[in-house]
Amino acid sequence: MKGYINLIKHLKRLFLSTYIFVVSGFYIYLTASEFFIRHRGDGYYILSIIVITVLFLIVFFRRLLPVFIPSVQAHGVRNDYEFTLVLINVLYLLIGTAGISQFNLEPLLYLFVTFVLFFMPKNVGIFTIFIILLQETLTYLLSSQRSLTLYLGRIVFVVMFGLLYYLLSFLERIRNRMILKSQINREVHEYREKIKDYRLIQSQKADEIDRDTFLQATVLSIEDSFRLEFNIIKRLLRLHTIALFLFDETKNRLKLVYSISDSPDYMQSEKVERDAGLFAAILKSNEPIIVNADDRSIRGQVYYKKSQKIQSFIGVQVSERIKDLTLLRGVLVADRIEENFTEEHKKIFRMLSDFLGSYVQTQRLLHNISVEREQKSKFFEASRKFNDALTLEQVMDAALQASRVVSRSVSGIIITVSENGDYSHQRFAYASGESESLKKYLGKNIKDNSPVVKLVAEHRVKFPNRDFKGDLTTIYGDQFKIDGITEIKVFPLITRGEELIGTFAVYTTDGSTIGEEETYMLETISNILAISIENGIVVKKINDLATTDGLTGLFNHRVFQERLDDVIARANRSRAKFSLGLIDIDFFKKINDTYGHPVGDKVLKGLAGLLKRLARETDIVARYGGEEFAIIMEGTDENGALTFAERIRKEVEKLAFDAPEKTFNITISIGLATFFLDSDHKKELISCADKALYHSKENGRNQVWNYHLIKEKKS
């Protein structure tokens, strides 16, 4: 007897699952064979109207019933298929019936396609288009008056409306993404502005808000990954719901963080106790658990607000593994409406839970790394500013850039350096800012030294301390007032050898303050700056040794040759003349033999000083070798060079040098050659000047000869 009852139940379930599909299929055939057109108005037609009306009411009220009676299970995907099938039957019945009259209801068919694609799941939409295409094909094949043009036209319109919807929906998704992105940017901007308005943080710490922005981006990244993975799993396994619950701060309750469900309105929005229902069973088992029930009466569905009629449930722990330590973070649950889960599904959900745990862990680690990197990146970026700085000017420019990287509030910097190695006397070496007075102070000595700078220099401590109540604008003394500053911090510049070489100050002008963390980094920058200045001084010394003559301070012979190449290249481009002069001290060997080499060195230095004083900025003066000097006069023709050389010769005659026993004077001989006039090659030009110099010495010394004049005289 029990077997007959079960058979009846199965037959009943089979009938309830298929009767609408069978009847709808029969109606499709009747419509295609023009049954309703032939029997319009008779008893068969009226009976068909009644049957299709009953079917429509059944599927329609089945969709509405859960709205009014919450205990009734919500409609599933099968009801969507039934509903669209019945609507197709009704639609074709109306089109077929109206075809005899003057009304053309075919546009309803294309509107119906758009309606289904818009409001129904994607699979239902594809199913609807397939049924309509099948209906049109059967109508064409069974019709007594076949029209291929009409058939193809309808097919094209149905497909076109379907594709048009997907195109519009694709464009709409792009538009929504752009709107969402714009909205997020606007909300982030408003969020930042409100924080500033409410003074919740200091103005120079506005960068910390970027951490919240990064957190928002991290959450979006995690949810995008969940959305992709959950959609794939839900579709492949035909799930009704898949949801992830994670522990809150107390570790006693679980909170829904992400879910995809066919019944989203019934998902639990409140936190759930860890020992409630199926969650307790999951947390007690290290393996995924499966619960199957053919009568769909699974208990303990705490992840729903109200229990749903599900046939199968699976749940698994979500953990993070850090080396040998396993940390329980939450649970992953899923269920089905009509199918059971198997042991094979446990492997899938175990892998999914491992992915979720490791992904969230990775994102959190990335966030922590990002926060830590944010704290250090400013310092590293500031430090890198000094890497490419070689000259003192570059080093000081790098200090300004580095300071502004550390704190956006920094308006400018002031650097003083010790005068002749005496830390108690400083001079302004670098200053930046909007104040014109700062530029005027460059190079000036702080003679009496301000108490503040003296404090920093002598005690090697930063300024100011909390007890300072004086006027910030006069910390360098009353004669060096800095207008407009609202805060200043001064740091000592101490080299690797513990030598103090100056001070480094940063200041603000907009009322903002420099925080403790920023002050600490600026203090570190001052240490780097001190070493960089020390290196810059060494580089300058090395550069001077490589490019200048150690005794006279003029360019050496190597630099002379390089500069002469440059001048020749410019002359060839501009076709402008320039002149070269070679100068020799008359009877210099006799001076060394008579008065000694130290006096001879004084003569060389004296002549070098005179040449530097008389030369223009564009002239290049070099020690050519021994007692010979060279001067390149760019843009000067033979007449101008002769005039300038004569001036030099006469000024040299006025020089007086002290010897142990008496004071003596010197004379010089000069030879000149002009580019393009005497030669247009480097070696020949030098040779011409050398020949002119030899002519001056051979004709009595203390005179100037131009090679061009020598050639004219000989000819």
XYZ file of C-alpha atoms in Angstrom, residues 73-711:
639
model
C 8.307 29.167 -1.141
C 9.337 31.794 -3.669
C 9.070 30.912 -7.333
C 12.106 29.338 -8.940
C 13.556 29.371 -12.408
C 11.067 26.697 -13.558
C 8.212 29.101 -12.932
C 9.988 31.641 -15.177
C 10.008 29.114 -18.009
C 6.340 28.299 -17.420
C 5.360 31.940 -17.297
C 7.082 32.824 -20.569
C 5.655 29.738 -22.317
C 2.102 30.659 -21.355
C 2.644 34.288 -22.388
C 3.933 33.110 -25.771
C 0.770 31.011 -26.194
C -1.451 33.969 -25.258
C 0.461 36.294 -27.550
C 0.258 34.028 -30.599
C -3.409 33.362 -29.886
C -4.080 37.104 -29.979
C -1.933 37.626 -33.094
C -3.602 34.709 -34.904
C -7.085 35.833 -33.953
C -6.484 39.482 -34.811
C -4.935 38.505 -38.133
C -8.434 38.054 -39.573
C -9.478 41.522 -38.499
C -7.977 44.906 -39.274
C -5.596 44.905 -36.247
C -1.904 44.021 -36.611
C -0.563 42.819 -33.254
C 2.771 41.473 -34.499
C 4.761 44.354 -32.881
C 3.658 42.868 -29.542
C 5.862 39.891 -30.341
C 9.002 42.048 -30.601
C 8.103 44.041 -27.497
C 7.602 40.758 -25.665
C 11.133 39.651 -26.635
C 12.572 42.857 -25.172
C 10.400 42.447 -22.045
C 11.597 38.909 -21.366
C 15.257 39.719 -21.973
C 15.046 42.705 -19.639
C 13.119 41.190 -16.707
C 13.956 37.492 -16.888
C 17.221 35.633 -16.264
C 19.523 35.271 -19.243
C 18.776 31.559 -19.741
C 15.035 32.243 -19.756
C 15.530 34.949 -22.380
C 17.452 32.589 -24.652
C 14.787 29.930 -24.110
C 12.066 32.430 -25.085
C 13.792 33.388 -28.336
C 14.251 29.683 -29.154
C 10.527 28.947 -28.620
C 9.495 31.937 -30.751
C 11.829 30.858 -33.553
C 10.410 27.328 -33.252
C 6.868 28.738 -33.363
C 7.636 30.773 -36.482
C 9.303 27.785 -38.184
C 6.341 25.487 -37.448
C 3.911 28.148 -38.645
C 5.830 28.454 -41.900
C 6.008 24.693 -42.428
C 2.342 23.946 -41.516
C 0.775 27.006 -43.102
C -1.389 26.538 -46.160
C -0.068 29.812 -47.588
C 3.667 29.840 -47.083
C 5.500 33.142 -47.373
C 9.285 32.859 -47.098
C 9.644 36.649 -47.064
C 7.231 37.014 -44.140
C 8.903 34.121 -42.296
C 12.440 35.494 -42.712
C 11.281 39.005 -41.842
C 9.842 37.837 -38.526
C 12.957 35.781 -37.757
C 15.237 38.741 -38.504
C 13.145 41.107 -36.352
C 13.087 38.688 -33.389
C 16.860 38.164 -33.537
C 17.456 41.872 -34.113
C 15.415 42.877 -31.062
C 17.284 40.272 -29.009
C 20.688 41.512 -30.119
C 19.590 45.120 -29.745
C 18.711 44.495 -26.133
C 22.095 42.940 -25.386
C 23.847 45.824 -27.127
C 21.844 48.371 -25.157
C 22.370 46.477 -21.916
C 26.121 46.334 -22.615
C 26.201 50.082 -23.201
C 24.071 50.594 -20.115
C 26.524 48.589 -18.019
C 29.376 50.738 -19.301
C 27.366 53.854 -18.523
C 26.546 52.572 -15.027
C 30.192 51.794 -14.388
C 31.168 55.298 -15.409
C 28.425 56.750 -13.223
C 29.526 54.528 -10.342
C 33.154 55.511 -10.785
C 32.185 59.177 -10.919
C 30.024 58.749 -7.841
C 32.832 57.016 -5.949
C 35.279 59.765 -6.896
C 32.778 62.382 -5.846
C 32.110 60.640 -2.533
C 35.840 60.255 -1.879
C 36.330 63.947 -2.666
C 33.461 64.928 -0.375
C 34.847 62.596 2.263
C 38.227 64.299 2.106
C 36.741 67.757 2.164
C 34.557 66.970 5.182
C 37.560 65.680 7.102
C 39.391 68.905 6.362
C 36.346 71.019 7.175
C 35.846 69.322 10.529
C 39.606 69.509 11.250
C 39.664 65.821 12.081
C 43.264 65.740 10.839
C 45.910 68.344 10.246
C 46.049 69.770 6.754
C 49.485 68.389 5.983
C 48.262 64.906 6.912
C 45.648 64.800 4.173
C 47.628 62.012 2.519
C 46.418 59.675 5.264
C 42.956 59.863 3.706
C 44.406 57.964 0.768
C 44.588 54.955 3.068
C 40.782 54.914 3.239
C 40.674 55.227 -0.527
C 43.030 52.295 -0.780
C 40.809 50.307 1.598
C 37.794 51.040 -0.580
C 39.724 49.898 -3.632
C 40.784 46.746 -1.774
C 37.175 45.930 -0.844
C 36.065 46.442 -4.447
C 38.883 44.183 -5.631
C 37.897 41.435 -3.188
C 34.213 41.638 -4.104
C 34.992 41.617 -7.820
C 36.943 38.416 -7.291
C 34.128 36.925 -5.184
C 31.572 37.919 -7.810
C 33.508 36.147 -10.526
C 34.195 32.982 -8.538
C 30.703 32.739 -7.021
C 28.975 33.289 -10.365
C 31.048 30.544 -11.981
C 30.414 28.064 -9.158
C 26.719 28.933 -8.918
C 26.197 28.465 -12.639
C 28.220 25.262 -12.957
C 26.674 23.565 -9.924
C 23.183 25.045 -10.436
C 23.100 26.484 -6.917
C 20.238 28.389 -5.373
C 22.465 30.300 -2.943
C 26.164 30.629 -2.213
C 27.268 32.853 0.675
C 30.376 33.721 2.666
C 30.137 34.525 6.391
C 33.151 35.832 8.336
C 33.673 36.283 12.063
C 33.273 39.745 13.541
C 35.711 41.266 16.034
C 34.318 39.204 18.928
C 34.883 35.898 17.076
C 31.522 34.759 18.506
C 29.280 35.858 15.650
C 29.344 35.492 11.907
C 28.433 38.236 9.483
C 27.357 37.907 5.851
C 30.022 39.607 3.729
C 29.098 38.410 0.241
C 26.412 36.245 -1.357
C 24.698 35.422 -4.638
C 21.215 33.958 -4.345
C 18.025 33.458 -6.298
C 16.268 34.690 -3.142
C 18.416 37.692 -2.148
C 15.669 39.313 -0.074
C 15.679 36.339 2.296
C 19.409 36.422 3.047
C 20.269 37.054 6.691
C 21.421 40.634 7.233
C 21.980 40.331 10.988
C 24.968 38.707 12.638
C 24.526 35.028 13.504
C 25.869 33.271 16.599
C 28.638 30.821 15.775
C 26.858 27.915 17.500
C 23.547 28.495 15.694
C 22.034 25.867 13.367
C 24.159 24.543 10.531
C 26.967 26.970 11.362
C 27.709 25.046 14.568
C 28.029 21.798 12.618
C 30.382 23.385 10.059
C 32.643 24.883 12.710
C 32.911 21.538 14.533
C 33.989 19.676 11.391
C 37.322 20.117 9.637
C 35.793 18.633 6.507
C 32.934 20.062 4.404
C 29.526 18.818 5.536
C 26.601 17.882 3.261
C 22.943 17.664 4.245
C 20.449 16.202 1.737
C 16.677 15.919 2.231
C 14.236 14.858 -0.492
C 11.367 16.481 1.369
C 13.232 19.859 1.339
C 12.910 20.220 5.100
C 16.527 20.897 6.053
C 16.697 22.540 9.452
C 19.128 25.072 10.832
C 19.128 27.456 7.842
C 20.371 30.376 9.936
C 21.760 32.149 6.891
C 18.160 32.866 5.775
C 15.743 35.146 7.566
C 13.107 32.437 7.097
C 13.719 28.840 6.208
C 13.607 27.967 2.517
C 12.575 24.677 0.935
C 15.989 23.488 -0.140
C 16.876 19.920 -1.030
C 20.616 19.956 -0.408
C 23.093 21.968 1.674
C 26.898 22.121 1.809
C 29.101 24.097 4.178
C 32.856 24.401 4.747
C 35.184 26.348 7.005
C 37.168 29.288 5.602
C 40.634 29.577 7.127
C 43.905 31.377 6.638
C 47.161 29.473 6.825
C 50.209 31.352 8.063
C 53.137 28.934 8.015
C 52.100 26.136 10.394
C 49.307 28.166 11.982
C 45.688 27.869 10.797
C 43.318 30.706 11.679
C 39.568 30.106 11.364
C 37.950 33.105 9.656
C 34.395 32.025 8.784
C 32.216 29.645 6.772
C 31.166 29.204 3.154
C 27.668 27.809 2.574
C 25.650 26.835 -0.501
C 22.369 25.062 -1.253
C 20.275 23.647 -4.067
C 16.546 23.534 -4.658
C 16.215 20.285 -6.592
C 19.475 18.296 -6.617
C 21.655 16.626 -3.998
C 25.273 17.360 -3.316
C 27.761 14.511 -3.616
C 31.165 13.700 -2.176
C 32.735 15.103 -5.343
C 31.336 18.529 -4.488
C 33.274 18.522 -1.214
C 36.546 18.775 -3.140
C 35.246 21.745 -5.118
C 34.129 23.653 -2.020
C 37.298 22.794 -0.135
C 39.345 24.338 -2.958
C 37.014 27.349 -3.091
C 37.313 27.949 0.647
C 41.123 27.706 0.421
C 41.060 30.285 -2.373
C 38.823 32.659 -0.414
C 40.977 32.414 2.698
C 44.249 32.927 0.848
C 42.831 35.746 -1.297
C 41.532 37.740 1.669
C 44.813 37.112 3.467
C 46.771 38.296 0.436
C 44.690 41.446 0.140
C 45.158 42.216 3.827
C 48.903 41.655 3.582
C 49.026 43.890 0.520
C 47.146 46.563 2.423
C 49.481 46.318 5.416
C 52.477 46.460 3.114
C 50.970 49.448 1.347
C 50.399 51.310 4.622
C 53.928 50.571 5.778
C 55.290 51.455 2.374
C 53.330 54.709 2.454
C 55.032 55.639 5.688
C 58.473 54.879 4.289
C 58.021 55.838 0.666
C 58.170 59.543 1.441
C 61.492 59.132 3.156
C 62.924 56.929 0.418
C 61.649 59.264 -2.272
C 63.133 62.197 -0.413
C 66.442 60.352 -0.063
C 66.536 59.575 -3.775
C 66.466 63.284 -4.538
C 70.086 63.420 -3.374
C 71.291 60.515 -5.535
C 71.873 62.499 -8.705
C 73.052 65.658 -6.965
C 76.778 66.258 -7.419
C 77.334 69.988 -7.211
C 76.527 72.013 -4.115
C 73.731 73.830 -5.940
C 72.170 70.500 -6.982
C 72.451 69.194 -3.425
C 70.627 72.203 -2.027
C 67.913 72.007 -4.705
C 67.494 68.340 -3.790
C 67.068 69.336 -0.126
C 64.139 71.593 -1.072
C 62.482 68.868 -3.165
C 63.030 66.255 -0.452
C 61.517 68.520 2.205
C 58.400 69.076 0.129
C 58.061 65.336 -0.446
C 58.098 64.732 3.305
C 55.639 67.526 4.044
C 53.452 69.416 1.603
C 53.267 72.244 4.112
C 56.907 73.218 3.610
C 57.012 76.575 1.834
C 60.770 76.868 1.584
C 64.130 76.107 3.135
C 67.156 78.098 4.342
C 70.678 76.663 4.455
C 73.611 78.349 6.148
C 77.192 77.061 6.016
C 80.157 77.685 8.264
C 82.474 80.443 7.185
C 86.068 79.187 6.784
C 85.331 76.160 8.947
C 84.240 78.283 11.935
C 80.794 77.016 12.949
C 80.166 80.104 15.065
C 80.072 82.238 11.940
C 77.556 81.305 9.279
C 76.635 82.670 5.874
C 73.477 82.217 3.843
C 74.283 79.605 1.197
C 70.787 78.744 -0.069
C 67.290 80.128 0.387
C 64.027 79.432 -1.398
C 60.638 80.994 -1.023
C 58.384 83.802 -2.132
C 60.094 86.415 -0.004
C 62.384 88.712 -2.013
C 64.384 89.488 1.117
C 65.600 85.899 1.262
C 67.243 86.216 -2.137
C 69.015 89.375 -0.991
C 70.503 87.521 1.982
C 72.335 84.934 -0.148
C 76.080 85.089 0.413
C 75.775 87.435 3.385
C 77.442 86.589 6.685
C 75.552 86.342 9.935
C 78.260 88.327 11.696
C 77.117 88.493 15.280
C 75.242 85.237 14.852
C 71.683 85.003 16.155
C 71.077 83.257 19.497
C 68.969 80.631 17.752
C 71.580 79.711 15.161
C 74.224 79.806 17.863
C 72.114 77.425 19.969
C 71.715 74.999 17.075
C 75.384 75.237 16.104
C 76.946 74.984 19.562
C 74.625 72.426 21.162
C 73.746 70.599 17.921
C 70.038 70.424 18.663
C 67.035 71.284 16.547
C 65.002 74.433 17.086
C 62.480 75.423 18.326
C 61.591 73.624 21.497
C 58.208 73.844 23.181
C 59.292 76.690 25.452
C 60.199 79.123 22.660
C 58.045 82.264 22.769
C 60.081 84.642 20.585
C 59.574 86.102 17.136
C 60.145 83.470 14.476
C 60.815 86.044 11.764
C 64.009 87.278 13.458
C 65.694 84.023 14.444
C 68.648 84.912 12.180
C 68.913 88.341 13.760
C 67.066 91.626 13.345
C 68.999 92.468 10.176
C 67.809 89.247 8.519
C 64.071 89.345 9.057
C 61.963 86.727 7.246
C 58.455 88.048 6.733
C 55.362 85.868 6.543
C 56.559 82.643 8.139
C 54.204 80.881 10.551
C 56.450 78.020 11.617
C 60.146 77.223 11.241
C 62.334 74.325 12.272
C 66.139 74.567 12.252
C 68.408 71.503 12.271
C 72.207 71.288 12.641
C 74.184 69.945 9.663
C 76.644 67.415 11.067
C 78.998 65.448 8.832
C 80.203 61.862 9.212
C 83.212 63.149 11.095
C 80.924 64.856 13.634
C 81.872 68.259 12.192
C 79.161 70.915 12.120
C 79.184 72.664 8.755
C 75.972 74.721 8.963
C 72.227 74.725 9.619
C 69.187 73.558 7.704
C 65.797 75.225 8.216
C 62.328 74.508 6.811
C 59.454 76.929 7.208
C 55.743 77.331 6.426
C 53.822 80.431 5.413
C 50.194 79.247 5.237
C 49.520 78.664 8.924
C 49.993 74.891 8.717
C 52.198 72.971 11.106
C 54.791 70.240 10.654
C 53.963 67.077 12.597
C 56.275 65.025 14.793
C 56.688 62.228 12.260
C 57.497 64.726 9.533
C 59.934 66.533 11.845
C 61.723 63.262 12.482
C 62.069 62.609 8.736
C 63.232 66.187 8.127
C 65.855 65.713 10.812
C 67.042 62.607 8.980
C 67.108 64.583 5.746
C 69.309 67.170 7.453
C 71.808 64.399 8.203
C 71.736 63.296 4.562
C 72.061 66.915 3.481
C 75.129 67.420 5.664
C 76.837 64.392 4.142
C 75.767 65.476 0.645
C 77.172 68.979 1.198
C 80.397 67.415 2.436
C 80.476 65.210 -0.655
C 79.684 68.228 -2.818
C 82.646 70.071 -1.359
C 84.867 67.071 -2.065
C 83.500 66.801 -5.603
C 84.131 70.507 -6.105
C 87.706 70.073 -4.917
C 88.207 67.083 -7.195
C 86.657 68.981 -10.076
C 88.877 71.972 -9.367
C 91.943 69.745 -9.300
C 90.935 68.189 -12.589
C 90.114 71.443 -14.363
C 92.213 74.199 -12.809
C 95.854 74.896 -12.236
C 96.686 74.385 -8.578
C 98.963 77.428 -8.319
C 97.142 80.116 -10.268
C 93.508 78.908 -10.125
C 93.184 79.308 -13.903
C 92.011 76.570 -16.243
C 94.732 74.011 -16.922
C 96.096 73.043 -20.343
C 93.610 70.148 -20.803
C 90.572 72.352 -20.190
C 92.078 75.004 -22.478
C 92.198 72.485 -25.330
C 88.583 71.384 -24.659
C 87.267 74.951 -24.460
C 89.137 75.893 -27.648
C 87.361 73.008 -29.437
C 84.006 74.343 -28.219
C 84.760 77.891 -29.349
C 85.880 76.670 -32.779
C 82.660 74.663 -33.156
C 80.564 77.729 -32.301
C 82.607 79.900 -34.675
C 82.092 77.431 -37.517
C 78.332 77.555 -36.925
C 78.077 81.339 -36.609
C 80.967 82.222 -38.976
C 82.123 84.742 -36.346
C 85.814 85.464 -35.723
C 87.591 84.928 -32.426
C 91.200 85.514 -31.407
C 93.734 83.504 -29.435
C 96.530 85.117 -27.414
C 99.614 83.389 -25.988
C 101.401 85.303 -23.185
C 104.913 84.688 -21.907
C 106.667 86.343 -18.915
C 109.917 87.940 -20.061
C 113.084 86.581 -18.401
C 111.071 84.410 -15.979
C 113.991 81.994 -15.523
C 116.154 84.885 -14.377
C 113.500 85.837 -11.784
C 113.544 82.307 -10.371
C 117.344 82.202 -10.363
C 117.677 85.648 -8.754
C 114.853 85.706 -6.218
C 113.945 82.000 -5.835
C 110.990 79.886 -6.846
C 108.622 81.173 -4.117
C 108.926 84.653 -5.583
C 108.484 83.174 -9.029
C 105.232 81.593 -7.843
C 104.080 84.987 -6.573
C 104.725 86.423 -10.049
C 102.673 83.658 -11.676
C 99.805 84.202 -9.220
C 99.964 87.981 -9.669
C 99.802 87.771 -13.444
C 96.970 85.218 -13.256
C 94.987 87.507 -10.978
C 95.467 90.406 -13.355
C 94.336 88.360 -16.372
C 91.193 87.174 -14.538
C 90.420 90.758 -13.521
C 90.800 92.194 -17.018
C 89.136 89.337 -18.932
C 85.483 89.501 -19.896
C 83.012 86.825 -18.749
C 83.131 85.279 -22.207
C 86.936 85.167 -22.294
C 88.715 81.962 -21.327
C 91.987 82.368 -19.446
C 94.267 79.363 -18.877
C 97.788 78.521 -17.777
C 99.270 77.113 -20.964
C 102.410 75.756 -19.299
C 105.368 77.019 -17.244
C 105.376 80.817 -17.465
C 103.041 80.831 -20.503
C 99.375 81.780 -20.369
C 96.623 81.630 -23.000
C 93.483 83.661 -23.469
C 90.639 82.889 -25.863
C 88.731 86.033 -26.847
C 85.439 84.842 -28.336
C 83.738 87.255 -30.746
C 86.870 89.410 -31.020
C 88.563 90.183 -34.364
C 92.262 90.968 -34.955
C 91.919 94.684 -34.139
C 89.976 94.137 -30.943
C 92.437 91.473 -29.824
C 95.396 93.798 -30.457
C 93.783 96.578 -28.430
C 92.968 94.255 -25.514
C 96.449 92.684 -25.535
C 98.103 96.105 -25.413
C 95.978 96.987 -22.400
C 97.097 93.822 -20.648
C 100.762 94.521 -21.464
C 100.592 98.044 -20.029
C 98.787 96.896 -16.862
C 101.456 94.240 -16.290
C 104.137 96.913 -16.379
C 102.464 98.511 -13.374
C 102.632 95.334 -11.271
C 105.221 95.370 -8.490
C 106.508 92.306 -6.640
C 108.372 92.199 -3.358
C 111.649 90.293 -3.126
C 113.818 89.842 -0.022
C 116.070 92.717 -0.992
C 114.010 94.918 -3.337
C 110.806 95.425 -5.305
C 110.799 94.640 -9.007
C 108.520 94.808 -12.050
C 107.926 92.386 -14.896
C 107.044 92.596 -18.587
C 105.278 90.179 -20.932
C 105.316 89.319 -24.626
C 102.100 88.458 -26.438
C 101.384 86.700 -29.732
C 97.932 86.844 -31.371
C 96.168 84.834 -34.066
C 92.612 85.231 -35.385
C 90.372 82.355 -36.503
C 89.323 82.486 -40.197
C 91.848 85.275 -40.827
C 95.055 83.403 -39.979
C 93.747 79.843 -39.977
C 90.557 77.827 -39.675
C 92.208 74.807 -38.012
C 92.972 74.386 -34.335
C 96.637 73.304 -34.558
C 97.480 75.908 -37.171
C 95.777 78.627 -35.112
C 97.871 77.751 -32.033
C 100.980 77.599 -34.220
C 100.230 81.060 -35.646
C 99.822 82.540 -32.160
C 103.022 80.805 -31.050
C 104.940 82.239 -34.048
C 103.597 85.720 -33.239
C 104.759 85.271 -29.618
C 108.209 84.181 -30.808
C 108.355 87.252 -33.048
C 107.563 89.496 -30.042
C 110.359 87.953 -27.974
C 112.860 88.027 -30.865
C 112.166 91.716 -31.509
C 112.969 92.931 -27.994
C 110.157 91.522 -25.767
C 107.501 93.563 -23.901
C 105.436 93.922 -27.055
C 102.372 92.535 -28.854
C 102.377 91.102 -32.368
C 99.487 89.880 -34.490
C 100.352 87.022 -36.859
C 98.449 88.757 -39.663
C 100.652 91.842 -39.319
C 103.795 89.703 -39.365
C 102.736 88.135 -42.671
